Amino acid sequence: MEQKETWLKSLMTKNPQEGYELAIKLSRMGVKSTQPDMDVLKKLRKEYANSASGLTAASHVVAINFQTISAANNYWK
Amino acid sequence: MEQKETWLKSLMTKNPQEGYELAIKLSRMGVKSTQPDMDVLKKLRKEYANSASGLTAASHVVAINFQTISAANNYWK
Amino acid sequence: MEQKETWLKSLMTKNPQEGYELAIKLSRMGVKSTQPDMDVLKKLRKEYANSASGLTAASHVVAINFQTISAANNYWK
Amino acid sequence: MEQKETWLKSLMTKNPQEGYELAIKLSRMGVKSTQPDMDVLKKLRKEYANSASGLTAASHVVAINFQTISAANNYWK
Amino acid sequence: MEQKETWLKSLMTKNPQEGYELAIKLSRMGVKSTQPDMDVLKKLRKEYANSASGLTAASHVVAINFQTISAANNYWK
Amino acid sequence: MEQKETWLKSLMTKNPQEGYELAIKLSRMGVKSTQPDMDVLKKLRKEYANSASGLTAASHVVAINFQTISAANNYWK
């Protein structure tokens, strides 16, 4: 991870939907930490965004991150 | 995620079956967040809905989201 | 999910083995929610039931659902 | 699951190693519930037992089941 | 699992790093339980140790086992 | 794991972002424990860093390790 700016201040969100959006962000940072080159990422994104298995795999990672964030927020109860 | 309307108000559901339906919804939103184009999604859906590994992978993501929702609802005890 | 009958009343089961059977049912509903056509499902089932990776993937989904059900039942302690 | 004999009485085991063995058993039952034909299973087993990805996938399922059993046994503390 | 010697006495470790090493051991035992022949294992190891997806899959299994062991040790707090 | 130096002293981090960085480190150590040869790793890294499925798989492992670290830190509440 080259970037040194703060991108993840807290796991707390106001509601489940913002929690879901944070889960998407975490999933993308996992990709970026391995491949920081935005041009490569854009090219690859086009690929897997048009592949059924690529999209399911992306949704899978989001689901795991959403599990973490939901627990952190005590499920917004 | 381009859409700004509220689609996820709460993780609470009345019973396990509605929880399962919410898990399916979450899984689909994970896909939509990467590929918002409904025409592409419909085409891809036809593909993986006719592939054993595609269907198992879809069921896998639902299982993880159902785990989250079940915990949120204290397993509807 | 087109079906509207109740198929999941509770996560509670009498014992671990019935919990395991419920985990299998949940895994199959995950598949059915994407592909409701029983004829397609039967054809695909023949495929992955004869594929080592297909069977392992199926067992994987069952394992996750069994985790959820086991927690719901406080591990039948 | 055609078999009706009891094969899973309890998630409790005397120690972690027996817990691990139970995790292996659960993983195999997940496979058997989809493909009950022992002749097919034996043939497929030879396949994936000689494939790196097949073995890793099998170990993956065992890891998830071991997580469930370890929690059930309060980690044998 | 043919081996009958004790290889897993406890999930408790002195510190996180030893916990990580135990997670690796558990992951390998998951493989060995399916393929006990050490010669086959050595040959396959060479394969997946030179494959990006094989290595990621191995790291995945270790991550799940490390999750179990970390919980068992109350995160070494 | 040939290395004997301490690389994992604690799962505690000051904040979520450092927790995420530790999750990346754990994921990489999982790979290194199977393939310690840095030259091989560098070559393979180039491969999967240019593959959509490789990057998603990497992000998946990070997500699981981040789940562990987040729980260890009580979600930095």
Short mmCIF file of C-alpha atoms in Angstrom, two decimals:
data_model
loop_
_atom_site.label_atom_id
_atom_site.label_comp_id
_atom_site.label_asym_id
_atom_site.label_seq_id
_atom_site.Cartn_x
_atom_site.Cartn_y
_atom_site.Cartn_z
CA MET A 1 0.00 0.00 0.00
CA GLU A 2 1.76 3.06 -1.24
CA GLN A 3 -0.96 5.55 -0.38
CA LYS A 4 -0.46 7.13 3.01
CA GLU A 5 -3.54 9.28 3.21
CA THR A 6 -6.22 8.14 5.61
CA TRP A 7 -8.94 6.27 3.76
CA LEU A 8 -10.40 4.24 6.61
CA LYS A 9 -11.16 6.22 9.71
CA SER A 10 -13.77 4.02 11.27
CA LEU A 11 -15.91 0.95 10.69
CA MET A 12 -18.92 2.74 12.13
CA THR A 13 -21.58 3.95 9.73
CA LYS A 14 -24.91 5.66 10.19
CA ASN A 15 -26.99 2.85 8.70
CA PRO A 16 -26.77 -0.53 6.92
CA GLN A 17 -26.67 0.96 3.44
CA GLU A 18 -23.65 3.11 4.25
CA GLY A 19 -22.17 0.01 5.81
CA TYR A 20 -22.65 -1.79 2.53
CA GLU A 21 -20.97 1.04 0.67
CA LEU A 22 -18.02 0.84 3.06
CA ALA A 23 -17.84 -2.91 2.41
CA ILE A 24 -17.52 -2.17 -1.31
CA LYS A 25 -14.77 0.34 -0.59
CA LEU A 26 -12.85 -2.17 1.53
CA SER A 27 -13.14 -4.76 -1.23
CA ARG A 28 -11.72 -2.32 -3.76
CA MET A 29 -8.86 -1.34 -1.47
CA GLY A 30 -7.96 -5.02 -1.24
CA VAL A 31 -7.54 -5.03 -4.98
CA LYS A 32 -5.70 -1.72 -5.07
CA SER A 33 -3.23 -2.86 -2.44
CA THR A 34 -2.03 -5.52 -4.87
CA GLN A 35 -2.36 -3.52 -8.07
CA PRO A 36 -2.05 0.25 -7.45
CA ASP A 37 -1.86 1.15 -11.16
CA MET A 38 -5.22 2.76 -11.96
CA ASP A 39 -4.88 2.18 -15.70
CA VAL A 40 -4.41 -1.54 -15.22
CA LEU A 41 -7.32 -1.60 -12.78
CA LYS A 42 -9.65 0.14 -15.21
CA LYS A 43 -8.78 -2.30 -17.96
CA LEU A 44 -9.30 -5.32 -15.69
CA ARG A 45 -12.52 -3.92 -14.32
CA LYS A 46 -14.02 -3.91 -17.78
CA GLU A 47 -13.14 -7.59 -18.00
CA TYR A 48 -14.62 -8.92 -14.80
CA ALA A 49 -17.61 -6.57 -14.89
CA ASN A 50 -18.62 -8.50 -17.99
CA SER A 51 -18.00 -11.94 -16.57
CA ALA A 52 -20.60 -13.77 -14.48
CA SER A 53 -17.99 -15.51 -12.34
CA GLY A 54 -16.03 -12.28 -11.89
CA LEU A 55 -19.11 -10.44 -10.65
CA THR A 56 -20.09 -13.25 -8.28
CA ALA A 57 -16.54 -13.31 -6.90
CA ALA A 58 -16.69 -9.54 -6.34
CA SER A 59 -20.04 -9.86 -4.55
CA HIS A 60 -18.50 -12.61 -2.40
CA VAL A 61 -15.74 -10.33 -1.12
CA VAL A 62 -18.24 -7.56 -0.44
CA ALA A 63 -20.34 -10.05 1.56
CA ILE A 64 -17.39 -10.88 3.83
CA ASN A 65 -16.51 -7.25 4.39
CA PHE A 66 -20.16 -6.45 5.05
CA GLN A 67 -20.15 -9.18 7.70
CA THR A 68 -17.27 -7.45 9.46
CA ILE A 69 -18.85 -4.01 9.26
CA SER A 70 -22.25 -5.27 10.38
CA ALA A 71 -20.72 -6.85 13.48
CA ALA A 72 -18.78 -3.64 14.16
CA ASN A 73 -22.01 -1.67 14.12
CA ASN A 74 -23.84 -4.27 16.22
CA TYR A 75 -26.07 -4.73 13.18
CA TRP A 76 -27.41 -1.16 13.56
CA LYS A 77 -29.82 -2.35 16.22
CA MET B 1 -22.84 2.55 -6.57
CA GLU B 2 -24.62 5.16 -8.58
CA GLN B 3 -28.09 4.62 -7.13
CA LYS B 4 -28.85 6.91 -4.27
CA GLU B 5 -32.28 5.70 -3.27
CA THR B 6 -32.49 3.75 -0.03
CA TRP B 7 -32.53 0.04 -0.71
CA LEU B 8 -31.31 -1.26 2.64
CA LYS B 9 -33.09 0.22 5.61
CA SER B 10 -32.46 -2.49 8.14
CA LEU B 11 -31.07 -5.99 8.57
CA MET B 12 -34.04 -6.93 10.74
CA THR B 13 -36.70 -9.17 9.21
CA LYS B 14 -39.86 -10.73 10.56
CA ASN B 15 -38.74 -14.32 10.11
CA PRO B 16 -35.93 -16.51 8.68
CA GLN B 17 -37.46 -16.77 5.24
CA GLU B 18 -37.62 -13.00 4.81
CA GLY B 19 -34.05 -12.98 6.09
CA TYR B 20 -33.11 -15.37 3.34
CA GLU B 21 -34.79 -13.15 0.78
CA LEU B 22 -32.83 -10.18 2.08
CA ALA B 23 -29.63 -12.24 1.76
CA ILE B 24 -30.45 -12.80 -1.90
CA LYS B 25 -31.05 -9.07 -2.36
CA LEU B 26 -27.71 -8.21 -0.75
CA SER B 27 -25.94 -10.71 -3.00
CA ARG B 28 -27.49 -9.11 -6.07
CA MET B 29 -26.59 -5.61 -4.95
CA GLY B 30 -22.98 -6.79 -4.66
CA VAL B 31 -23.11 -7.67 -8.31
CA LYS B 32 -24.94 -4.51 -9.32
CA SER B 33 -22.42 -2.31 -7.53
CA THR B 34 -19.77 -3.58 -9.95
CA GLN B 35 -21.95 -3.81 -13.06
CA PRO B 36 -24.89 -1.39 -12.92
CA ASP B 37 -25.91 -1.94 -16.56
CA MET B 38 -29.12 -3.99 -16.38
CA ASP B 39 -28.81 -5.24 -19.95
CA VAL B 40 -25.39 -6.70 -19.31
CA LEU B 41 -26.64 -8.22 -16.05
CA LYS B 42 -29.57 -9.91 -17.75
CA LYS B 43 -27.33 -11.42 -20.39
CA LEU B 44 -24.83 -12.68 -17.80
CA ARG B 45 -27.59 -14.02 -15.59
CA LYS B 46 -28.73 -16.31 -18.38
CA GLU B 47 -25.18 -17.65 -18.53
CA TYR B 48 -24.52 -18.46 -14.89
CA ALA B 49 -28.11 -19.59 -14.24
CA ASN B 50 -27.31 -22.41 -16.63
CA SER B 51 -23.95 -23.30 -15.17
CA ALA B 52 -23.59 -25.62 -12.18
CA SER B 53 -20.54 -23.79 -10.85
CA GLY B 54 -22.18 -20.41 -11.39
CA LEU B 55 -25.23 -21.45 -9.39
CA THR B 56 -23.16 -22.93 -6.57
CA ALA B 57 -21.09 -19.73 -6.41
CA ALA B 58 -24.29 -17.68 -6.21
CA SER B 59 -25.61 -19.89 -3.41
CA HIS B 60 -22.27 -19.44 -1.62
CA VAL B 61 -22.61 -15.66 -1.52
CA VAL B 62 -26.21 -15.94 -0.33
CA ALA B 63 -25.02 -18.24 2.48
CA ILE B 64 -22.55 -15.64 3.73
CA ASN B 65 -25.09 -12.84 3.61
CA PHE B 66 -27.63 -15.07 5.35
CA GLN B 67 -25.07 -15.66 8.10
CA THR B 68 -24.83 -11.92 8.66
CA ILE B 69 -28.59 -11.39 8.65
CA SER B 70 -29.21 -14.37 10.93
CA ALA B 71 -26.78 -13.00 13.49
CA ALA B 72 -28.38 -9.55 13.20
CA ASN B 73 -31.77 -11.06 14.03
CA ASN B 74 -30.36 -13.19 16.85
CA TYR B 75 -31.43 -16.16 14.74
CA TRP B 76 -35.12 -15.21 15.18
CA LYS B 77 -35.13 -16.86 18.58
CA MET C 1 -37.71 -16.17 -5.55
CA GLU C 2 -41.05 -16.79 -7.15
CA GLN C 3 -42.29 -19.36 -4.62
CA LYS C 4 -44.35 -17.79 -1.88
CA GLU C 5 -45.06 -20.81 0.28
CA THR C 6 -43.24 -20.96 3.58
CA TRP C 7 -40.20 -23.18 3.30
CA LEU C 8 -38.12 -21.84 6.19
CA LYS C 9 -40.04 -21.49 9.42
CA SER C 10 -37.19 -21.63 11.86
CA LEU C 11 -33.46 -22.24 12.15
CA MET C 12 -34.02 -24.37 15.23
CA THR C 13 -33.70 -28.13 14.88
CA LYS C 14 -33.94 -31.00 17.31
CA ASN C 15 -30.36 -32.17 16.88
CA PRO C 16 -27.16 -31.60 14.85
CA GLN C 17 -28.08 -34.05 12.12
CA GLU C 18 -31.38 -32.31 11.42
CA GLY C 19 -29.40 -29.09 11.46
CA TYR C 20 -27.13 -30.50 8.81
CA GLU C 21 -30.14 -31.48 6.71
CA LEU C 22 -31.48 -27.95 7.02
CA ALA C 23 -28.09 -26.63 5.88
CA ILE C 24 -28.40 -28.76 2.76
CA LYS C 25 -31.89 -27.40 2.16
CA LEU C 26 -30.70 -23.80 2.51
CA SER C 27 -27.88 -24.47 0.06
CA ARG C 28 -30.33 -25.83 -2.49
CA MET C 29 -32.70 -22.89 -2.05
CA GLY C 30 -29.76 -20.61 -2.84
CA VAL C 31 -29.44 -22.36 -6.16
CA LYS C 32 -33.18 -22.44 -6.81
CA SER C 33 -33.53 -18.72 -6.16
CA THR C 34 -31.29 -18.10 -9.18
CA GLN C 35 -32.55 -20.93 -11.37
CA PRO C 36 -36.15 -21.90 -10.52
CA ASP C 37 -36.57 -24.18 -13.56
CA MET C 38 -36.52 -27.73 -12.14
CA ASP C 39 -35.65 -29.32 -15.48
CA VAL C 40 -32.55 -27.19 -15.85
CA LEU C 41 -31.60 -27.92 -12.23
CA LYS C 42 -31.91 -31.68 -12.72
CA LYS C 43 -29.70 -31.56 -15.79
CA LEU C 44 -27.06 -29.43 -14.05
CA ARG C 45 -27.20 -31.60 -10.95
CA LYS C 46 -26.11 -34.60 -12.98
CA GLU C 47 -23.13 -32.56 -14.13
CA TYR C 48 -21.74 -31.32 -10.85
CA ALA C 49 -22.62 -34.50 -8.97
CA ASN C 50 -20.05 -36.16 -11.21
CA SER C 51 -17.39 -33.50 -10.83
CA ALA C 52 -14.95 -33.48 -7.92
CA SER C 53 -14.75 -29.69 -7.82
CA GLY C 54 -18.53 -29.37 -8.12
CA LEU C 55 -19.06 -31.65 -5.15
CA THR C 56 -16.46 -29.90 -3.03
CA ALA C 57 -18.04 -26.54 -3.85
CA ALA C 58 -21.45 -27.90 -2.82
CA SER C 59 -20.01 -29.20 0.45
CA HIS C 60 -18.44 -25.76 1.00
CA VAL C 61 -21.81 -23.99 0.84
CA VAL C 62 -23.36 -26.57 3.16
CA ALA C 63 -20.52 -25.96 5.63
CA ILE C 64 -21.28 -22.24 5.76
CA ASN C 65 -24.99 -22.78 6.21
CA PHE C 66 -24.30 -25.40 8.88
CA GLN C 67 -22.18 -22.81 10.70
CA THR C 68 -25.15 -20.45 10.79
CA ILE C 69 -27.58 -23.13 11.95
CA SER C 70 -25.19 -24.46 14.58
CA ALA C 71 -24.81 -21.00 16.08
CA ALA C 72 -28.59 -20.52 15.99
CA ASN C 73 -29.02 -23.71 18.00
CA ASN C 74 -26.23 -22.81 20.40
CA TYR C 75 -24.48 -25.90 19.06
CA TRP C 76 -27.19 -28.16 20.57
CA LYS C 77 -25.49 -27.94 23.93
CA MET D 1 -29.72 -37.37 1.98
CA GLU D 2 -31.10 -40.86 1.60
CA GLN D 3 -29.38 -42.37 4.66
CA LYS D 4 -31.53 -42.29 7.73
CA GLU D 5 -29.15 -43.76 10.29
CA THR D 6 -27.76 -41.33 12.83
CA TRP D 7 -24.30 -40.21 11.79
CA LEU D 8 -24.06 -36.94 13.72
CA LYS D 9 -25.05 -37.21 17.35
CA SER D 10 -23.18 -34.25 18.73
CA LEU D 11 -20.67 -31.56 17.86
CA MET D 12 -18.86 -32.13 21.14
CA THR D 13 -15.57 -33.97 21.07
CA LYS D 14 -13.04 -34.89 23.72
CA ASN D 15 -10.22 -32.85 22.25
CA PRO D 16 -9.21 -30.70 19.26
CA GLN D 17 -7.89 -33.60 17.22
CA GLU D 18 -11.15 -35.49 17.45
CA GLY D 19 -12.82 -32.22 16.56
CA TYR D 20 -10.69 -32.05 13.45
CA GLU D 21 -11.65 -35.61 12.54
CA LEU D 22 -15.32 -34.69 12.93
CA ALA D 23 -14.74 -31.70 10.64
CA ILE D 24 -13.41 -34.08 8.00
CA LYS D 25 -16.46 -36.30 8.44
CA LEU D 26 -18.83 -33.34 8.03
CA SER D 27 -17.02 -32.27 4.88
CA ARG D 28 -17.41 -35.75 3.40
CA MET D 29 -21.09 -35.91 4.31
CA GLY D 30 -21.55 -32.65 2.40
CA VAL D 31 -20.21 -34.40 -0.67
CA LYS D 32 -22.20 -37.59 -0.06
CA SER D 33 -25.44 -35.68 0.31
CA THR D 34 -25.09 -34.56 -3.32
CA GLN D 35 -23.58 -37.76 -4.70
CA PRO D 36 -24.58 -40.82 -2.65
CA ASP D 37 -23.16 -43.34 -5.14
CA MET D 38 -20.01 -44.71 -3.49
CA ASP D 39 -18.54 -45.96 -6.77
CA VAL D 40 -18.73 -42.52 -8.32
CA LEU D 41 -17.27 -41.00 -5.15
CA LYS D 42 -14.30 -43.38 -5.16
CA LYS D 43 -13.52 -42.58 -8.76
CA LEU D 44 -13.75 -38.83 -8.18
CA ARG D 45 -11.70 -39.07 -5.01
CA LYS D 46 -8.78 -40.47 -6.98
CA GLU D 47 -9.05 -37.41 -9.24
CA TYR D 48 -9.04 -34.61 -6.72
CA ALA D 49 -6.64 -36.38 -4.37
CA ASN D 50 -4.11 -35.96 -7.15
CA SER D 51 -4.90 -32.35 -7.90
CA ALA D 52 -3.35 -29.48 -5.96
CA SER D 53 -6.42 -27.28 -6.30
CA GLY D 54 -8.73 -30.17 -5.38
CA LEU D 55 -6.78 -30.86 -2.19
CA THR D 56 -6.69 -27.19 -1.22
CA ALA D 57 -10.44 -26.93 -1.79
CA ALA D 58 -10.99 -29.98 0.41
CA SER D 59 -8.82 -28.47 3.16
CA HIS D 60 -10.84 -25.25 2.84
CA VAL D 61 -14.12 -27.01 3.60
CA VAL D 62 -12.55 -28.85 6.54
CA ALA D 63 -11.32 -25.48 7.89
CA ILE D 64 -14.85 -24.06 7.90
CA ASN D 65 -16.32 -27.12 9.57
CA PHE D 66 -13.48 -27.09 12.12
CA GLN D 67 -14.36 -23.47 12.90
CA THR D 68 -17.92 -24.54 13.72
CA ILE D 69 -16.84 -27.48 15.85
CA SER D 70 -14.20 -25.46 17.68
CA ALA D 71 -16.77 -22.84 18.63
CA ALA D 72 -19.18 -25.60 19.72
CA ASN D 73 -16.52 -26.96 22.06
CA ASN D 74 -15.58 -23.52 23.34
CA TYR D 75 -12.18 -24.20 21.82
CA TRP D 76 -11.56 -27.03 24.32
CA LYS D 77 -10.52 -24.49 26.91
CA MET E 1 -6.94 -39.97 8.52
CA GLU E 2 -4.77 -43.00 8.96
CA GLN E 3 -2.31 -41.43 11.42
CA LYS E 4 -3.19 -42.09 15.00
CA GLU E 5 -0.44 -40.18 16.76
CA THR E 6 -1.50 -36.98 18.48
CA TRP E 7 -0.71 -34.01 16.27
CA LEU E 8 -3.16 -31.46 17.70
CA LYS E 9 -3.11 -31.21 21.45
CA SER E 10 -4.48 -27.73 21.87
CA LEU E 11 -5.50 -24.62 19.98
CA MET E 12 -3.75 -22.44 22.56
CA THR E 13 -0.45 -20.86 21.58
CA LYS E 14 1.91 -18.51 23.33
CA ASN E 15 1.53 -15.69 20.85
CA PRO E 16 -0.03 -14.71 17.50
CA GLN E 17 2.92 -15.88 15.43
CA GLU E 18 2.80 -19.37 16.89
CA GLY E 19 -0.92 -19.23 16.27
CA TYR E 20 -0.23 -18.48 12.64
CA GLU E 21 2.16 -21.41 12.44
CA LEU E 22 -0.50 -23.67 13.92
CA ALA E 23 -2.94 -22.37 11.28
CA ILE E 24 -0.50 -23.45 8.59
CA LYS E 25 -0.19 -26.87 10.21
CA LEU E 26 -3.98 -27.30 10.32
CA SER E 27 -4.22 -26.33 6.65
CA ARG E 28 -1.64 -28.94 5.72
CA MET E 29 -3.36 -31.63 7.78
CA GLY E 30 -6.54 -30.88 5.83
CA VAL E 31 -4.66 -31.76 2.67
CA LYS E 32 -2.96 -34.80 4.18
CA SER E 33 -6.25 -36.21 5.41
CA THR E 34 -7.35 -36.51 1.77
CA GLN E 35 -3.99 -37.47 0.28
CA PRO E 36 -1.74 -39.21 2.83
CA ASP E 37 0.90 -40.25 0.26
CA MET E 38 3.89 -37.98 0.92
CA ASP E 39 5.40 -38.54 -2.52
CA VAL E 40 2.25 -37.36 -4.25
CA LEU E 41 2.05 -34.40 -1.88
CA LYS E 42 5.62 -33.33 -2.62
CA LYS E 43 5.00 -33.47 -6.35
CA LEU E 44 1.77 -31.47 -6.09
CA ARG E 45 3.37 -28.96 -3.74
CA LYS E 46 5.90 -28.07 -6.40
CA GLU E 47 2.99 -27.37 -8.73
CA TYR E 48 0.86 -25.06 -6.63
CA ALA E 49 3.85 -23.35 -5.02
CA ASN E 50 4.57 -22.04 -8.50
CA SER E 51 1.04 -20.99 -9.30
CA ALA E 52 -0.38 -17.64 -8.24
CA SER E 53 -3.89 -19.00 -7.78
CA GLY E 54 -2.57 -22.04 -5.90
CA LEU E 55 -0.68 -19.84 -3.45
CA THR E 56 -3.62 -17.50 -2.92
CA ALA E 57 -5.88 -20.49 -2.29
CA ALA E 58 -3.39 -21.83 0.27
CA SER E 59 -3.25 -18.44 2.01
CA HIS E 60 -7.06 -18.43 2.05
CA VAL E 61 -7.24 -21.68 4.01
CA VAL E 62 -4.58 -20.47 6.43
CA ALA E 63 -6.63 -17.29 6.99
CA ILE E 64 -9.70 -19.31 8.00
CA ASN E 65 -7.74 -21.52 10.35
CA PHE E 66 -6.02 -18.47 11.81
CA GLN E 67 -9.46 -16.99 12.48
CA THR E 68 -10.37 -20.08 14.52
CA ILE E 69 -7.10 -20.10 16.46
CA SER E 70 -7.24 -16.36 17.13
CA ALA E 71 -10.72 -16.69 18.61
CA ALA E 72 -9.56 -19.68 20.68
CA ASN E 73 -6.78 -17.57 22.16
CA ASN E 74 -9.06 -14.59 22.72
CA TYR E 75 -6.82 -12.77 20.24
CA TRP E 76 -3.87 -12.99 22.68
CA LYS E 77 -5.20 -9.98 24.55
CA MET F 1 7.98 -21.25 7.56
CA GLU F 2 11.72 -21.00 7.54
CA GLN F 3 11.95 -17.46 8.90
CA LYS F 4 12.37 -17.38 12.63
CA GLU F 5 12.37 -13.66 13.25
CA THR F 6 9.29 -12.24 14.88
CA TRP F 7 6.98 -10.76 12.27
CA LEU F 8 3.68 -10.88 14.15
CA LYS F 9 3.84 -9.51 17.64
CA SER F 10 0.22 -8.60 18.15
CA LEU F 11 -3.11 -8.36 16.40
CA MET F 12 -3.77 -5.00 18.04
CA THR F 13 -3.45 -1.90 15.90
CA LYS F 14 -4.03 1.77 16.56
CA ASN F 15 -6.84 2.18 14.07
CA PRO F 16 -8.80 0.37 11.32
CA GLN F 17 -6.46 1.41 8.54
CA GLU F 18 -3.44 -0.06 10.28
CA GLY F 19 -5.58 -3.11 10.90
CA TYR F 20 -6.20 -3.34 7.18
CA GLU F 21 -2.49 -3.09 6.50
CA LEU F 22 -1.86 -5.91 8.97
CA ALA F 23 -4.49 -7.98 7.16
CA ILE F 24 -2.54 -7.50 3.94
CA LYS F 25 0.66 -8.55 5.69
CA LEU F 26 -0.98 -11.71 7.07
CA SER F 27 -2.28 -12.57 3.60
CA ARG F 28 1.19 -12.24 2.14
CA MET F 29 2.75 -14.35 4.90
CA GLY F 30 0.26 -17.07 4.01
CA VAL F 31 1.68 -17.07 0.52
CA LYS F 32 5.28 -16.87 1.68
CA SER F 33 4.86 -19.80 4.03
CA THR F 34 4.18 -22.00 1.00
CA GLN F 35 6.62 -20.34 -1.40
CA PRO F 36 9.52 -18.67 0.44
CA ASP F 37 11.56 -18.00 -2.73
CA MET F 38 11.29 -14.23 -3.30
CA ASP F 39 12.21 -14.45 -6.97
CA VAL F 40 9.40 -16.88 -7.68
CA LEU F 41 7.02 -14.69 -5.69
CA LYS F 42 7.93 -11.57 -7.63
CA LYS F 43 7.37 -13.33 -10.92
CA LEU F 44 4.00 -14.71 -9.83
CA ARG F 45 2.95 -11.38 -8.39
CA LYS F 46 3.29 -9.79 -11.79
CA GLU F 47 0.94 -12.45 -13.11
CA TYR F 48 -1.92 -12.21 -10.66
CA ALA F 49 -1.63 -8.44 -10.29
CA ASN F 50 -2.69 -8.32 -13.92
CA SER F 51 -5.51 -10.79 -13.62
CA ALA F 52 -9.00 -9.78 -12.51
CA SER F 53 -9.67 -13.10 -10.81
CA GLY F 54 -6.24 -13.08 -9.15
CA LEU F 55 -6.84 -9.63 -7.68
CA THR F 56 -10.32 -10.53 -6.46
CA ALA F 57 -8.93 -13.68 -4.84
CA ALA F 58 -6.25 -11.61 -3.10
CA SER F 59 -8.86 -9.14 -1.85
CA HIS F 60 -10.88 -12.10 -0.57
CA VAL F 61 -8.05 -13.34 1.64
CA VAL F 62 -7.43 -9.82 2.94
CA ALA F 63 -11.14 -9.57 3.82
CA ILE F 64 -10.97 -12.71 5.96
CA ASN F 65 -7.83 -11.59 7.76
CA PHE F 66 -9.35 -8.15 8.28
CA GLN F 67 -12.35 -9.85 9.89
CA THR F 68 -10.04 -11.54 12.39
CA ILE F 69 -8.11 -8.36 13.16
CA SER F 70 -11.26 -6.28 13.48
CA ALA F 71 -12.69 -8.69 16.03
CA ALA F 72 -9.36 -8.71 17.90
CA ASN F 73 -9.52 -4.92 18.18
CA ASN F 74 -13.19 -4.96 19.15
CA TYR F 75 -13.76 -3.04 15.91
CA TRP F 76 -11.79 -0.04 17.29
CA LYS F 77 -14.85 1.10 19.20
#
